Amino acid sequence: MAPPPNRRPGYSRRAQYGLFIGYLIAVAGVLGGLLLLAASIVDPGGLSAVRGAALDVTAPVPGAGRGVVQTFQNAVGTMGNYFEAGSQNETLRRERDLLRRQLIAARAASIENRQLKRLLDISRKSPRVVTSGRIVGSSFDSSRRLAVLSAGSSDGVRVGQPVRAPDGLVGRILETGRFASRVLLVSDRANVVPVTLLRGGIAALSTGRGDGTVELKPLQVGRNPFRPGDIVVTSGTGGIYAPNVAVAYVVKLADDGAIARPLADPATAQFAIVEPIFEPTAADLVSEGAPAP
Amino acid sequence: MSRSALASRYQQRTAPYRARLVPIVSTILASCLALLPIVSAGQMLPNFGLLALLAWRLLRPEIWSAQMGIGLGLAHDLITGGPLGLGMALWPLLLMFFDFADNRLQWRDHWIEWLLAAFAIALASLADWKVADLMRAAGPLSNVVPHILISILFFPAVLRVVVMLDRWRLGR
């Protein structure tokens, strides 16, 4: 198709001026957009009223369809299981035997732990829960890893609170509406979680990689302490996350750390629990010192 | 020069509501596809709002002038929860780029339009990555490449849907 031969909107002055003004408006809009963008980069918490309201309006849409999609996802998973039934059976049996042995050891340790704690008179903080909600959607078209949780400020959710699923840590609250909130997932690049290696207690930092995995970097320089299959849990440093929440398992080693996959997969976790910030005062100190995420 | 100016004022004023609203509403609905209850670990699906905008612009250059991108982009930002202002700045820029391309191109066919759309998609994905980078939240640039490719391959499908909507819109 050849372009139309005339490149002006006719000889009408009015049409020409209209075109010019249209471009002026477009350029003004671009500049306005850039200003908004600069504002949201410099101060991500700003304009939270507008963003929260938009979140409230849009969150019921994914909330309604989540059950249906989950059924399909589960169905696909179940079909896969049939094909691998034989080998899976074998592996599971081996795992069960191993876990039974570990469970007995863990029970013994837990009893011993309780006795020691009573001896030392440390009152264990009971796990507190702000609220629970469903994970109803995620940003699958952007390079950030965010999810939408179906609980908002009317349920007591505040910015910064950690979110966890039964399997492990999901992330923390980034912004809230009244009935929904946005969660910064563990696998987002801006989410740094202080963790401990379960085997050996070595401190490390987990940073998201933006593709569903996290990067683990040990805090001490030296030999790479990770092995594939290792599990890391939150260390409680920094005061946001409570200690000993499972975070990720190592899938492969890197030069100076490891690549790990979060244990709580937001795609399969139905429900998530919002917990209060572990040590609010410590977290305030941290967030004052550090720039906003 | 925008071809939206070629449509006479009379034509613009008397176009039935359906003909005027379908492109706008369908683009906003395409943005709303980001609300689908799919929870994925990675950046997998294209930015449907942007694809719909490009498809409408390439199919019917005369219906929108560049300023339409401001409102649609802002709506997209608010719906998807992306960085506020990115769509509002980027979408009118892309529409202006298409106006410019309309002037320069001597010949257009399916492949050239796809190429133009591919360029716009890549630009938008890179802008999204750059903003994430400025917010210190960007992964390696190589993470973006599959997303760009998926989006480019999705474009003809979106264009097909838009063509169907266009036929219905004009009552044909």
JSON list of N, CA and C in Angstrom, two decimals, chain B residues 101-131:
[
{"chain": "B", "resi": 101, "resn": "ALA", "atom": "N", "xyz": [7.08, 7.89, 10.93]},
{"chain": "B", "resi": 101, "resn": "ALA", "atom": "CA", "xyz": [7.32, 6.78, 10.00]},
{"chain": "B", "resi": 101, "resn": "ALA", "atom": "C", "xyz": [6.37, 6.84, 8.81]},
{"chain": "B", "resi": 102, "resn": "ASP", "atom": "N", "xyz": [5.12, 7.25, 9.06]},
{"chain": "B", "resi": 102, "resn": "ASP", "atom": "CA", "xyz": [4.15, 7.39, 7.96]},
{"chain": "B", "resi": 102, "resn": "ASP", "atom": "C", "xyz": [4.68, 8.33, 6.89]},
{"chain": "B", "resi": 103, "resn": "ASN", "atom": "N", "xyz": [5.36, 9.38, 7.36]},
{"chain": "B", "resi": 103, "resn": "ASN", "atom": "CA", "xyz": [5.89, 10.36, 6.42]},
{"chain": "B", "resi": 103, "resn": "ASN", "atom": "C", "xyz": [7.05, 9.82, 5.61]},
{"chain": "B", "resi": 104, "resn": "ARG", "atom": "N", "xyz": [7.87, 8.99, 6.25]},
{"chain": "B", "resi": 104, "resn": "ARG", "atom": "CA", "xyz": [9.12, 8.58, 5.63]},
{"chain": "B", "resi": 104, "resn": "ARG", "atom": "C", "xyz": [8.95, 7.39, 4.70]},
{"chain": "B", "resi": 105, "resn": "LEU", "atom": "N", "xyz": [8.04, 6.49, 5.07]},
{"chain": "B", "resi": 105, "resn": "LEU", "atom": "CA", "xyz": [7.95, 5.24, 4.33]},
{"chain": "B", "resi": 105, "resn": "LEU", "atom": "C", "xyz": [7.34, 5.48, 2.95]},
{"chain": "B", "resi": 106, "resn": "GLN", "atom": "N", "xyz": [7.96, 4.89, 1.95]},
{"chain": "B", "resi": 106, "resn": "GLN", "atom": "CA", "xyz": [7.41, 4.99, 0.59]},
{"chain": "B", "resi": 106, "resn": "GLN", "atom": "C", "xyz": [6.47, 3.83, 0.31]},
{"chain": "B", "resi": 107, "resn": "TRP", "atom": "N", "xyz": [6.64, 2.77, 1.01]},
{"chain": "B", "resi": 107, "resn": "TRP", "atom": "CA", "xyz": [5.88, 1.58, 0.73]},
{"chain": "B", "resi": 107, "resn": "TRP", "atom": "C", "xyz": [5.63, 0.86, 2.04]},
{"chain": "B", "resi": 108, "resn": "ARG", "atom": "N", "xyz": [4.44, 0.32, 2.20]},
{"chain": "B", "resi": 108, "resn": "ARG", "atom": "CA", "xyz": [4.17, -0.41, 3.44]},
{"chain": "B", "resi": 108, "resn": "ARG", "atom": "C", "xyz": [3.49, -1.71, 3.09]},
{"chain": "B", "resi": 109, "resn": "ASP", "atom": "N", "xyz": [3.88, -2.76, 3.80]},
{"chain": "B", "resi": 109, "resn": "ASP", "atom": "CA", "xyz": [3.12, -3.99, 3.72]},
{"chain": "B", "resi": 109, "resn": "ASP", "atom": "C", "xyz": [3.14, -4.62, 5.10]},
{"chain": "B", "resi": 110, "resn": "HIS", "atom": "N", "xyz": [2.61, -5.82, 5.15]},
{"chain": "B", "resi": 110, "resn": "HIS", "atom": "CA", "xyz": [2.49, -6.54, 6.41]},
{"chain": "B", "resi": 110, "resn": "HIS", "atom": "C", "xyz": [3.81, -6.61, 7.16]},
{"chain": "B", "resi": 111, "resn": "TRP", "atom": "N", "xyz": [4.88, -6.94, 6.40]},
{"chain": "B", "resi": 111, "resn": "TRP", "atom": "CA", "xyz": [6.17, -7.18, 7.07]},
{"chain": "B", "resi": 111, "resn": "TRP", "atom": "C", "xyz": [6.75, -5.88, 7.63]},
{"chain": "B", "resi": 112, "resn": "ILE", "atom": "N", "xyz": [6.60, -4.80, 6.88]},
{"chain": "B", "resi": 112, "resn": "ILE", "atom": "CA", "xyz": [7.14, -3.52, 7.36]},
{"chain": "B", "resi": 112, "resn": "ILE", "atom": "C", "xyz": [6.39, -3.07, 8.61]},
{"chain": "B", "resi": 113, "resn": "GLU", "atom": "N", "xyz": [5.07, -3.29, 8.61]},
{"chain": "B", "resi": 113, "resn": "GLU", "atom": "CA", "xyz": [4.30, -2.90, 9.79]},
{"chain": "B", "resi": 113, "resn": "GLU", "atom": "C", "xyz": [4.72, -3.74, 11.00]},
{"chain": "B", "resi": 114, "resn": "TRP", "atom": "N", "xyz": [4.96, -5.02, 10.74]},
{"chain": "B", "resi": 114, "resn": "TRP", "atom": "CA", "xyz": [5.40, -5.87, 11.85]},
{"chain": "B", "resi": 114, "resn": "TRP", "atom": "C", "xyz": [6.77, -5.38, 12.36]},
{"chain": "B", "resi": 115, "resn": "LEU", "atom": "N", "xyz": [7.62, -5.00, 11.44]},
{"chain": "B", "resi": 115, "resn": "LEU", "atom": "CA", "xyz": [8.94, -4.51, 11.81]},
{"chain": "B", "resi": 115, "resn": "LEU", "atom": "C", "xyz": [8.83, -3.24, 12.66]},
{"chain": "B", "resi": 116, "resn": "LEU", "atom": "N", "xyz": [7.94, -2.34, 12.22]},
{"chain": "B", "resi": 116, "resn": "LEU", "atom": "CA", "xyz": [7.72, -1.11, 12.99]},
{"chain": "B", "resi": 116, "resn": "LEU", "atom": "C", "xyz": [7.22, -1.46, 14.40]},
{"chain": "B", "resi": 117, "resn": "ALA", "atom": "N", "xyz": [6.25, -2.38, 14.45]},
{"chain": "B", "resi": 117, "resn": "ALA", "atom": "CA", "xyz": [5.71, -2.78, 15.75]},
{"chain": "B", "resi": 117, "resn": "ALA", "atom": "C", "xyz": [6.80, -3.41, 16.60]},
{"chain": "B", "resi": 118, "resn": "ALA", "atom": "N", "xyz": [7.66, -4.23, 15.96]},
{"chain": "B", "resi": 118, "resn": "ALA", "atom": "CA", "xyz": [8.74, -4.88, 16.70]},
{"chain": "B", "resi": 118, "resn": "ALA", "atom": "C", "xyz": [9.67, -3.84, 17.31]},
{"chain": "B", "resi": 119, "resn": "PHE", "atom": "N", "xyz": [9.95, -2.82, 16.53]},
{"chain": "B", "resi": 119, "resn": "PHE", "atom": "CA", "xyz": [10.82, -1.75, 17.02]},
{"chain": "B", "resi": 119, "resn": "PHE", "atom": "C", "xyz": [10.19, -1.08, 18.24]},
{"chain": "B", "resi": 120, "resn": "ALA", "atom": "N", "xyz": [8.88, -0.77, 18.12]},
{"chain": "B", "resi": 120, "resn": "ALA", "atom": "CA", "xyz": [8.19, -0.10, 19.22]},
{"chain": "B", "resi": 120, "resn": "ALA", "atom": "C", "xyz": [8.15, -1.00, 20.46]},
{"chain": "B", "resi": 121, "resn": "ILE", "atom": "N", "xyz": [7.92, -2.30, 20.25]},
{"chain": "B", "resi": 121, "resn": "ILE", "atom": "CA", "xyz": [7.86, -3.23, 21.39]},
{"chain": "B", "resi": 121, "resn": "ILE", "atom": "C", "xyz": [9.20, -3.30, 22.09]},
{"chain": "B", "resi": 122, "resn": "ALA", "atom": "N", "xyz": [10.27, -3.40, 21.28]},
{"chain": "B", "resi": 122, "resn": "ALA", "atom": "CA", "xyz": [11.60, -3.48, 21.88]},
{"chain": "B", "resi": 122, "resn": "ALA", "atom": "C", "xyz": [11.89, -2.20, 22.67]},
{"chain": "B", "resi": 123, "resn": "LEU", "atom": "N", "xyz": [11.53, -1.07, 22.08]},
{"chain": "B", "resi": 123, "resn": "LEU", "atom": "CA", "xyz": [11.76, 0.22, 22.75]},
{"chain": "B", "resi": 123, "resn": "LEU", "atom": "C", "xyz": [11.03, 0.27, 24.08]},
{"chain": "B", "resi": 124, "resn": "ALA", "atom": "N", "xyz": [9.76, -0.17, 24.07]},
{"chain": "B", "resi": 124, "resn": "ALA", "atom": "CA", "xyz": [8.96, -0.12, 25.29]},
{"chain": "B", "resi": 124, "resn": "ALA", "atom": "C", "xyz": [9.53, -1.04, 26.36]},
{"chain": "B", "resi": 125, "resn": "SER", "atom": "N", "xyz": [9.95, -2.26, 25.95]},
{"chain": "B", "resi": 125, "resn": "SER", "atom": "CA", "xyz": [10.51, -3.19, 26.92]},
{"chain": "B", "resi": 125, "resn": "SER", "atom": "C", "xyz": [11.80, -2.65, 27.52]},
{"chain": "B", "resi": 126, "resn": "LEU", "atom": "N", "xyz": [12.62, -2.03, 26.65]},
{"chain": "B", "resi": 126, "resn": "LEU", "atom": "CA", "xyz": [13.88, -1.49, 27.15]},
{"chain": "B", "resi": 126, "resn": "LEU", "atom": "C", "xyz": [13.62, -0.31, 28.09]},
{"chain": "B", "resi": 127, "resn": "ALA", "atom": "N", "xyz": [12.60, 0.50, 27.76]},
{"chain": "B", "resi": 127, "resn": "ALA", "atom": "CA", "xyz": [12.26, 1.63, 28.64]},
{"chain": "B", "resi": 127, "resn": "ALA", "atom": "C", "xyz": [11.82, 1.10, 30.00]},
{"chain": "B", "resi": 128, "resn": "ASP", "atom": "N", "xyz": [10.99, 0.05, 29.98]},
{"chain": "B", "resi": 128, "resn": "ASP", "atom": "CA", "xyz": [10.53, -0.56, 31.22]},
{"chain": "B", "resi": 128, "resn": "ASP", "atom": "C", "xyz": [11.72, -1.07, 32.04]},
{"chain": "B", "resi": 129, "resn": "TRP", "atom": "N", "xyz": [12.67, -1.70, 31.33]},
{"chain": "B", "resi": 129, "resn": "TRP", "atom": "CA", "xyz": [13.85, -2.21, 32.02]},
{"chain": "B", "resi": 129, "resn": "TRP", "atom": "C", "xyz": [14.68, -1.06, 32.59]},
{"chain": "B", "resi": 130, "resn": "LYS", "atom": "N", "xyz": [14.81, 0.01, 31.81]},
{"chain": "B", "resi": 130, "resn": "LYS", "atom": "CA", "xyz": [15.63, 1.14, 32.24]},
{"chain": "B", "resi": 130, "resn": "LYS", "atom": "C", "xyz": [15.03, 1.80, 33.49]},
{"chain": "B", "resi": 131, "resn": "VAL", "atom": "N", "xyz": [13.71, 1.92, 33.52]},
{"chain": "B", "resi": 131, "resn": "VAL", "atom": "CA", "xyz": [13.06, 2.52, 34.69]},
{"chain": "B", "resi": 131, "resn": "VAL", "atom": "C", "xyz": [13.26, 1.62, 35.91]}
]
